[in-house]
PDB file of C-alpha atoms in Angstrom:
ATOM      1  CA  MET A   1       2.782 -16.536   3.820  1.00 33.00           C
ATOM      2  CA  THR A   2       4.177 -13.012   3.956  1.00 33.00           C
ATOM      3  CA  ARG A   3       5.352 -11.373   7.174  1.00 33.00           C
ATOM      4  CA  ARG A   4       5.541  -7.587   7.314  1.00 33.00           C
ATOM      5  CA  SER A   5       7.349  -6.892  10.599  1.00 33.00           C
ATOM      6  CA  THR A   6       7.710  -3.235   9.648  1.00 36.00           C
ATOM      7  CA  PHE A   7       4.208  -2.573  10.949  1.00 42.00           C
ATOM      8  CA  THR A   8       2.900  -5.610  12.802  1.00 45.00           C
ATOM      9  CA  ASP A   9       4.106  -8.878  14.242  1.00 45.00           C
ATOM     10  CA  GLN A  10       1.192 -10.715  12.648  1.00 58.00           C
ATOM     11  CA  SER A  11       1.162 -12.442   9.262  1.00 81.00           C
ATOM     12  CA  VAL A  12      -1.161 -12.207   6.290  1.00 85.00           C
ATOM     13  CA  THR A  13      -1.542 -14.567   3.347  1.00 85.00           C
ATOM     14  CA  TYR A  14      -0.800 -12.111   0.533  1.00 86.00           C
ATOM     15  CA  GLY A  15       2.020  -9.731  -0.328  1.00 83.00           C
ATOM     16  CA  ALA A  16       0.279  -6.589  -1.597  1.00 85.00           C
ATOM     17  CA  ILE A  17      -0.589  -5.135   1.806  1.00 87.00           C
ATOM     18  CA  GLY A  18      -2.342  -1.784   1.469  1.00 88.00           C
ATOM     19  CA  ALA A  19      -3.252  -2.375  -2.191  1.00 89.00           C
ATOM     20  CA  THR A  20      -6.784  -1.088  -1.549  1.00 91.00           C
ATOM     21  CA  LEU A  21      -5.297   2.349  -0.822  1.00 89.00           C
ATOM     22  CA  ASP A  22      -3.969   2.670  -4.371  1.00 88.00           C
ATOM     23  CA  PRO A  23      -6.298   4.877  -6.464  1.00 86.00           C
ATOM     24  CA  ASP A  24      -5.271   2.927  -9.602  1.00 89.00           C
ATOM     25  CA  PHE A  25      -5.699  -0.546  -8.167  1.00 87.00           C
ATOM     26  CA  LEU A  26      -8.627  -1.300 -10.524  1.00 90.00           C
ATOM     27  CA  ARG A  27      -6.498  -0.614 -13.607  1.00 90.00           C
ATOM     28  CA  TYR A  28      -3.209  -1.942 -12.271  1.00 88.00           C
ATOM     29  CA  PRO A  29      -3.917  -4.672  -9.706  1.00 87.00           C
ATOM     30  CA  PRO A  30      -1.017  -6.617  -8.225  1.00 85.00           C
ATOM     31  CA  SER A  31      -0.256  -9.759 -10.158  1.00 85.00           C
ATOM     32  CA  GLY A  32      -2.562 -12.649  -9.335  1.00 84.00           C
ATOM     33  CA  LEU A  33      -5.132 -10.524  -7.483  1.00 87.00           C
ATOM     34  CA  ARG A  34      -8.639  -9.618  -8.676  1.00 88.00           C
ATOM     35  CA  PRO A  35      -9.828  -6.095  -7.727  1.00 91.00           C
ATOM     36  CA  ALA A  36     -13.355  -4.797  -7.158  1.00 92.00           C
ATOM     37  CA  GLU A  37     -14.877  -1.520  -5.990  1.00 93.00           C
ATOM     38  CA  ASP A  38     -18.496  -0.707  -5.081  1.00 92.00           C
ATOM     39  CA  SER A  39     -20.102   2.351  -3.460  1.00 94.00           C
ATOM     40  CA  VAL A  40     -23.498   3.189  -1.986  1.00 94.00           C
ATOM     41  CA  ARG A  41     -24.987   6.481  -0.831  1.00 95.00           C
ATOM     42  CA  LEU A  42     -26.154   6.265   2.777  1.00 96.00           C
ATOM     43  CA  GLY A  43     -27.806   9.678   2.950  1.00 95.00           C
ATOM     44  CA  SER A  44     -26.719  13.220   3.721  1.00 97.00           C
ATOM     45  CA  GLY A  45     -25.600  15.353   6.616  1.00 97.00           C
ATOM     46  CA  ARG A  46     -23.150  15.273   9.484  1.00 97.00           C
ATOM     47  CA  GLU A  47     -25.416  13.262  11.745  1.00 96.00           C
ATOM     48  CA  ARG A  48     -25.726  10.482   9.170  1.00 96.00           C
ATOM     49  CA  PHE A  49     -21.941  10.431   8.711  1.00 97.00           C
ATOM     50  CA  GLU A  50     -21.216  10.245  12.441  1.00 96.00           C
ATOM     51  CA  ARG A  51     -23.848   7.598  13.074  1.00 95.00           C
ATOM     52  CA  SER A  52     -22.603   5.494  10.172  1.00 96.00           C
ATOM     53  CA  ALA A  53     -18.990   5.990  11.249  1.00 96.00           C
ATOM     54  CA  GLU A  54     -19.670   4.600  14.708  1.00 96.00           C
ATOM     55  CA  ALA A  55     -21.441   1.577  13.237  1.00 95.00           C
ATOM     56  CA  LEU A  56     -18.691   0.997  10.683  1.00 97.00           C
ATOM     57  CA  MET A  57     -15.871   1.160  13.216  1.00 96.00           C
ATOM     58  CA  THR A  58     -17.575  -1.257  15.616  1.00 96.00           C
ATOM     59  CA  TRP A  59     -17.990  -4.058  13.026  1.00 96.00           C
ATOM     60  CA  GLY A  60     -21.427  -2.882  11.853  1.00 95.00           C
ATOM     61  CA  VAL A  61     -20.862  -3.866   8.216  1.00 95.00           C
ATOM     62  CA  GLN A  62     -19.754  -7.360   9.152  1.00 95.00           C
ATOM     63  CA  ARG A  63     -22.535  -8.000  11.658  1.00 94.00           C
ATOM     64  CA  GLY A  64     -25.132  -6.398   9.402  1.00 92.00           C
ATOM     65  CA  SER A  65     -24.177  -8.674   6.510  1.00 91.00           C
ATOM     66  CA  GLY A  66     -24.523 -11.899   8.468  1.00 90.00           C
ATOM     67  CA  PHE A  67     -21.156 -12.403  10.159  1.00 90.00           C
ATOM     68  CA  THR A  68     -20.488 -13.179  13.775  1.00 93.00           C
ATOM     69  CA  VAL A  69     -17.303 -11.380  14.820  1.00 94.00           C
ATOM     70  CA  ALA A  70     -15.405 -13.676  17.174  1.00 93.00           C
ATOM     71  CA  ASP A  71     -12.006 -13.873  18.868  1.00 90.00           C
ATOM     72  CA  VAL A  72     -11.417 -10.111  18.673  1.00 92.00           C
ATOM     73  CA  SER A  73      -7.938  -9.158  19.893  1.00 88.00           C
ATOM     74  CA  ALA A  74      -6.997  -5.546  20.605  1.00 80.00           C
ATOM     75  CA  GLY A  75      -4.811  -3.896  17.997  1.00 66.00           C
ATOM     76  CA  THR A  76      -1.379  -2.423  18.542  1.00 61.00           C
ATOM     77  CA  GLY A  77      -2.210   0.808  16.681  1.00 58.00           C
ATOM     78  CA  ALA A  78       0.754   0.257  14.369  1.00 58.00           C
ATOM     79  CA  GLN A  79      -0.182   0.060  10.722  1.00 57.00           C
ATOM     80  CA  TYR A  80       1.173  -0.062   7.213  1.00 54.00           C
ATOM     81  CA  PRO A  81       1.934   3.552   6.149  1.00 49.00           C
ATOM     82  CA  GLY A  82       3.440   2.875   2.744  1.00 49.00           C
ATOM     83  CA  ILE A  83       7.177   3.062   2.240  1.00 46.00           C
ATOM     84  CA  VAL A  84       8.796   6.323   3.384  1.00 43.00           C
ATOM     85  CA  PHE A  85      11.947   7.484   1.544  1.00 45.00           C
ATOM     86  CA  ASP A  86      14.795   9.807   2.500  1.00 48.00           C
ATOM     87  CA  HIS A  87      15.941  12.805   0.406  1.00 50.00           C
ATOM     88  CA  ASP A  88      18.120  10.513  -1.752  1.00 57.00           C
ATOM     89  CA  GLY A  89      15.167   8.328  -2.674  1.00 52.00           C
ATOM     90  CA  SER A  90      16.227   5.379  -0.508  1.00 58.00           C
ATOM     91  CA  PRO A  91      13.783   3.692   1.884  1.00 52.00           C
ATOM     92  CA  LEU A  92      14.350   4.682   5.502  1.00 49.00           C
ATOM     93  CA  SER A  93      15.940   1.888   7.530  1.00 59.00           C
ATOM     94  CA  GLU A  94      13.302   2.422  10.237  1.00 56.00           C
ATOM     95  CA  GLN A  95       9.873   2.970   8.764  1.00 47.00           C
ATOM     96  CA  PRO A  96       7.402   5.041  10.823  1.00 44.00           C
ATOM     97  CA  ALA A  97       4.454   3.253  12.379  1.00 48.00           C
ATOM     98  CA  PRO A  98       1.558   5.702  12.717  1.00 49.00           C
ATOM     99  CA  ARG A  99      -0.888   5.195  15.557  1.00 48.00           C
ATOM    100  CA  THR A 100      -4.516   6.137  16.006  1.00 50.00           C
ATOM    101  CA  GLU A 101      -6.228   7.351  19.162  1.00 63.00           C
ATOM    102  CA  ASP A 102      -8.297   4.810  21.086  1.00 74.00           C
ATOM    103  CA  ARG A 103     -12.007   5.437  20.497  1.00 80.00           C
ATOM    104  CA  PHE A 104     -15.195   3.741  21.641  1.00 78.00           C
ATOM    105  CA  GLY A 105     -18.817   3.524  20.531  1.00 80.00           C
ATOM    106  CA  ALA A 106     -21.702   4.678  22.689  1.00 78.00           C
ATOM    107  CA  ASP A 107     -22.089   1.157  24.119  1.00 83.00           C
ATOM    108  CA  GLY A 108     -18.408   0.958  25.035  1.00 81.00           C
ATOM    109  CA  THR A 109     -17.346  -1.178  22.080  1.00 82.00           C
ATOM    110  CA  ALA A 110     -13.784  -0.333  21.073  1.00 85.00           C
ATOM    111  CA  TYR A 111     -13.330   1.088  17.606  1.00 91.00           C
ATOM    112  CA  ILE A 112     -11.485  -1.092  15.138  1.00 93.00           C
ATOM    113  CA  ALA A 113      -7.755  -0.364  15.349  1.00 90.00           C
ATOM    114  CA  ALA A 114      -4.791  -1.262  13.200  1.00 88.00           C
ATOM    115  CA  GLY A 115      -3.226  -4.543  14.287  1.00 88.00           C
ATOM    116  CA  MET A 116      -6.543  -5.874  15.637  1.00 91.00           C
ATOM    117  CA  THR A 117      -7.362  -9.482  14.795  1.00 92.00           C
ATOM    118  CA  ALA A 118     -10.717 -11.230  14.605  1.00 94.00           C
ATOM    119  CA  THR A 119     -12.437 -14.252  13.129  1.00 93.00           C
ATOM    120  CA  LEU A 120     -15.406 -13.642  10.836  1.00 93.00           C
ATOM    121  CA  VAL A 121     -17.895 -16.496  11.061  1.00 92.00           C
ATOM    122  CA  ARG A 122     -20.697 -16.791   8.500  1.00 84.00           C
ATOM    123  CA  ARG A 123     -23.208 -19.583   8.793  1.00 81.00           C
ATOM    124  CA  ARG A 124     -24.363 -21.195   5.594  1.00 73.00           C
ATOM    125  CA  ARG A 125     -26.772 -23.984   4.701  1.00 70.00           C
ATOM    126  CA  PHE A 126     -24.117 -26.678   4.969  1.00 72.00           C
ATOM    127  CA  GLY A 127     -22.086 -25.320   7.855  1.00 74.00           C
ATOM    128  CA  ALA A 128     -20.086 -22.197   8.633  1.00 82.00           C
ATOM    129  CA  THR A 129     -17.084 -20.469   7.106  1.00 84.00           C
ATOM    130  CA  LYS A 130     -14.443 -18.960   9.382  1.00 89.00           C
ATOM    131  CA  THR A 131     -12.102 -16.268   8.106  1.00 90.00           C
ATOM    132  CA  PRO A 132      -9.366 -14.992  10.457  1.00 92.00           C
ATOM    133  CA  VAL A 133      -8.389 -11.413   9.572  1.00 93.00           C
ATOM    134  CA  LEU A 134      -5.879  -8.749  10.586  1.00 93.00           C
ATOM    135  CA  VAL A 135      -6.662  -5.018  10.373  1.00 93.00           C
ATOM    136  CA  VAL A 136      -3.793  -3.662   8.276  1.00 90.00           C
ATOM    137  CA  TYR A 137      -4.692   0.040   8.303  1.00 90.00           C
ATOM    138  CA  VAL A 138      -7.193   2.530   9.694  1.00 90.00           C
ATOM    139  CA  ILE A 139      -8.174   5.905   8.245  1.00 91.00           C
ATOM    140  CA  ASP A 140      -9.499   8.483  10.708  1.00 90.00           C
ATOM    141  CA  GLU A 141      -9.999  11.945   9.206  1.00 90.00           C
ATOM    142  CA  PRO A 142     -12.690  14.586   9.848  1.00 92.00           C
ATOM    143  CA  ASN A 143     -14.679  13.608   6.735  1.00 94.00           C
ATOM    144  CA  ARG A 144     -13.276  10.151   5.985  1.00 94.00           C
ATOM    145  CA  ILE A 145     -13.038   7.092   8.191  1.00 95.00           C
ATOM    146  CA  GLY A 146     -12.593   3.386   7.699  1.00 95.00           C
ATOM    147  CA  PHE A 147     -10.279   0.412   7.723  1.00 95.00           C
ATOM    148  CA  ALA A 148      -8.998  -2.575   5.786  1.00 94.00           C
ATOM    149  CA  TYR A 149      -8.286  -6.106   6.856  1.00 94.00           C
ATOM    150  CA  GLY A 150      -6.393  -8.941   5.252  1.00 93.00           C
ATOM    151  CA  THR A 151      -6.711 -12.697   5.527  1.00 92.00           C
ATOM    152  CA  THR A 152      -4.328 -14.472   7.898  1.00 90.00           C
ATOM    153  CA  SER A 153      -4.965 -18.086   6.924  1.00 84.00           C
ATOM    154  CA  ASN A 154      -5.502 -19.895   3.669  1.00 73.00           C
ATOM    155  CA  GLY A 155      -9.146 -20.397   2.805  1.00 69.00           C
ATOM    156  CA  ALA A 156     -11.680 -19.828   0.056  1.00 70.00           C
ATOM    157  CA  GLU A 157     -10.340 -16.278  -0.379  1.00 79.00           C
ATOM    158  CA  THR A 158      -6.946 -14.710   0.160  1.00 87.00           C
ATOM    159  CA  GLY A 159      -6.475 -10.955   0.072  1.00 91.00           C
ATOM    160  CA  GLU A 160      -7.630  -7.621   1.440  1.00 94.00           C
ATOM    161  CA  GLU A 161     -10.912  -5.728   1.816  1.00 94.00           C
ATOM    162  CA  SER A 162     -11.454  -2.091   2.808  1.00 95.00           C
ATOM    163  CA  PHE A 163     -14.486  -0.172   4.041  1.00 96.00           C
ATOM    164  CA  ILE A 164     -14.251   3.615   3.739  1.00 96.00           C
ATOM    165  CA  LEU A 165     -16.969   6.107   4.715  1.00 97.00           C
ATOM    166  CA  GLU A 166     -16.906   9.647   3.287  1.00 96.00           C
ATOM    167  CA  HIS A 167     -18.786  12.851   4.014  1.00 98.00           C
ATOM    168  CA  ARG A 168     -18.370  14.597   0.670  1.00 96.00           C
ATOM    169  CA  ASP A 169     -18.339  18.282  -0.211  1.00 96.00           C
ATOM    170  CA  ASP A 170     -21.950  18.116  -1.440  1.00 97.00           C
ATOM    171  CA  ASP A 171     -22.985  16.899   2.066  1.00 97.00           C
ATOM    172  CA  THR A 172     -23.708  13.342   0.879  1.00 97.00           C
ATOM    173  CA  VAL A 173     -22.431  10.306   2.787  1.00 97.00           C
ATOM    174  CA  TRP A 174     -20.999   7.345   0.879  1.00 96.00           C
ATOM    175  CA  LEU A 175     -19.637   3.938   1.799  1.00 96.00           C
ATOM    176  CA  THR A 176     -17.036   2.467  -0.568  1.00 96.00           C
ATOM    177  CA  ILE A 177     -15.950  -1.161  -0.364  1.00 95.00           C
ATOM    178  CA  ARG A 178     -12.792  -2.227  -2.140  1.00 95.00           C
ATOM    179  CA  SER A 179     -11.429  -5.739  -2.311  1.00 92.00           C
ATOM    180  CA  ILE A 180      -8.513  -7.469  -3.887  1.00 92.00           C
ATOM    181  CA  PHE A 181      -8.436 -11.250  -3.711  1.00 88.00           C
ATOM    182  CA  ALA A 182      -6.296 -13.963  -5.235  1.00 84.00           C
ATOM    183  CA  THR A 183      -7.449 -15.356  -8.563  1.00 62.00           C
ATOM    184  CA  ALA A 184      -8.074 -19.070  -8.747  1.00 53.00           C
ATOM    185  CA  GLY A 185      -5.473 -21.455 -10.058  1.00 51.00           C
ATOM    186  CA  GLY A 186      -5.164 -25.181 -10.574  1.00 44.00           C
ATOM    187  CA  LEU A 187      -8.154 -27.189  -9.357  1.00 41.00           C
ATOM    188  CA  SER A 188      -9.611 -24.037  -7.737  1.00 51.00           C
ATOM    189  CA  THR A 189     -10.365 -22.684 -11.214  1.00 54.00           C
ATOM    190  CA  VAL A 190     -13.381 -24.996 -11.400  1.00 49.00           C
ATOM    191  CA  LEU A 191     -14.882 -23.366  -8.305  1.00 54.00           C
ATOM    192  CA  ALA A 192     -13.964 -19.804  -9.269  1.00 57.00           C
ATOM    193  CA  PRO A 193     -17.300 -18.786 -10.880  1.00 63.00           C
ATOM    194  CA  ALA A 194     -19.287 -19.894  -7.815  1.00 64.00           C
ATOM    195  CA  ARG A 195     -16.873 -18.110  -5.499  1.00 63.00           C
ATOM    196  CA  ARG A 196     -17.118 -14.906  -7.531  1.00 67.00           C
ATOM    197  CA  ARG A 197     -20.902 -15.117  -7.394  1.00 75.00           C
ATOM    198  CA  ARG A 198     -20.842 -15.571  -3.608  1.00 74.00           C
ATOM    199  CA  ARG A 199     -18.424 -12.644  -3.313  1.00 70.00           C
ATOM    200  CA  ARG A 200     -20.789 -10.367  -5.276  1.00 74.00           C
ATOM    201  CA  GLU A 201     -23.708 -11.448  -3.079  1.00 79.00           C
ATOM    202  CA  LEU A 202     -21.681 -10.763   0.055  1.00 75.00           C
ATOM    203  CA  THR A 203     -20.635  -7.329  -1.187  1.00 81.00           C
ATOM    204  CA  ARG A 204     -24.273  -6.431  -1.810  1.00 87.00           C
ATOM    205  CA  ASP A 205     -25.084  -7.464   1.775  1.00 87.00           C
ATOM    206  CA  GLU A 206     -22.172  -5.399   3.083  1.00 89.00           C
ATOM    207  CA  LEU A 207     -23.270  -2.322   1.142  1.00 88.00           C
ATOM    208  CA  ARG A 208     -26.775  -2.608   2.609  1.00 89.00           C
ATOM    209  CA  ALA A 209     -25.594  -3.132   6.183  1.00 90.00           C
ATOM    210  CA  LEU A 210     -25.248   0.576   7.077  1.00 89.00           C
ATOM    211  CA  HIS A 211     -28.064   1.884   4.901  1.00 86.00           C
ATOM    212  CA  PRO A 212     -30.870   3.682   6.779  1.00 82.00           C
ATOM    213  CA  ALA A 213     -33.386   1.322   5.147  1.00 75.00           C
ATOM    214  CA  SER A 214     -31.771  -1.532   7.080  1.00 70.00           C
ATOM    215  CA  GLY A 215     -32.377   0.255  10.370  1.00 67.00           C
ATOM    216  CA  ALA A 216     -28.740   1.288  10.802  1.00 67.00           C
TER     217      ALA A 216
END
């Protein structure tokens, strides 16, 4: 288990924190991690972006894809900014911890914030899976908003997933989901194909969660 006290006092179960921010992560994934990226167009216009942004930042993708979001704990606002260097090229001894402004949805639900923890519960035919996660970074820009969380306990998957919404220059609105999870090893190799299939099915559900056709 890797602890990154430079930006949070919580722990995650993988070392490549923030890997989903890397534009080349598909070509050069961290060793032992399997990357994926999928996008869907949600429509066009500022209203669609703002409506989708509110849903996204209040767990709309997770709830819309079949998860119950439980045990939510408020975030500290501190997040992983990447390593900052001084003019000599050496890492600063005290790394900055950027913060984001507290925001709320129309119903009073707090926006997802860096450092927030939650448990994602998904009921299946033979029981339920529970995945505790930690929000490792939040992006909040005029035309781009989203977040990423990482796993905080060992389970079927270990790694990071990000959900980024963009209002592009051509006025279209897109949701991009990136993930980077540990590849199977040892006895887990036998179960790897089934887990990859379930991951693809889940990603399809997540991509549909904010689409207007779903009622979002």
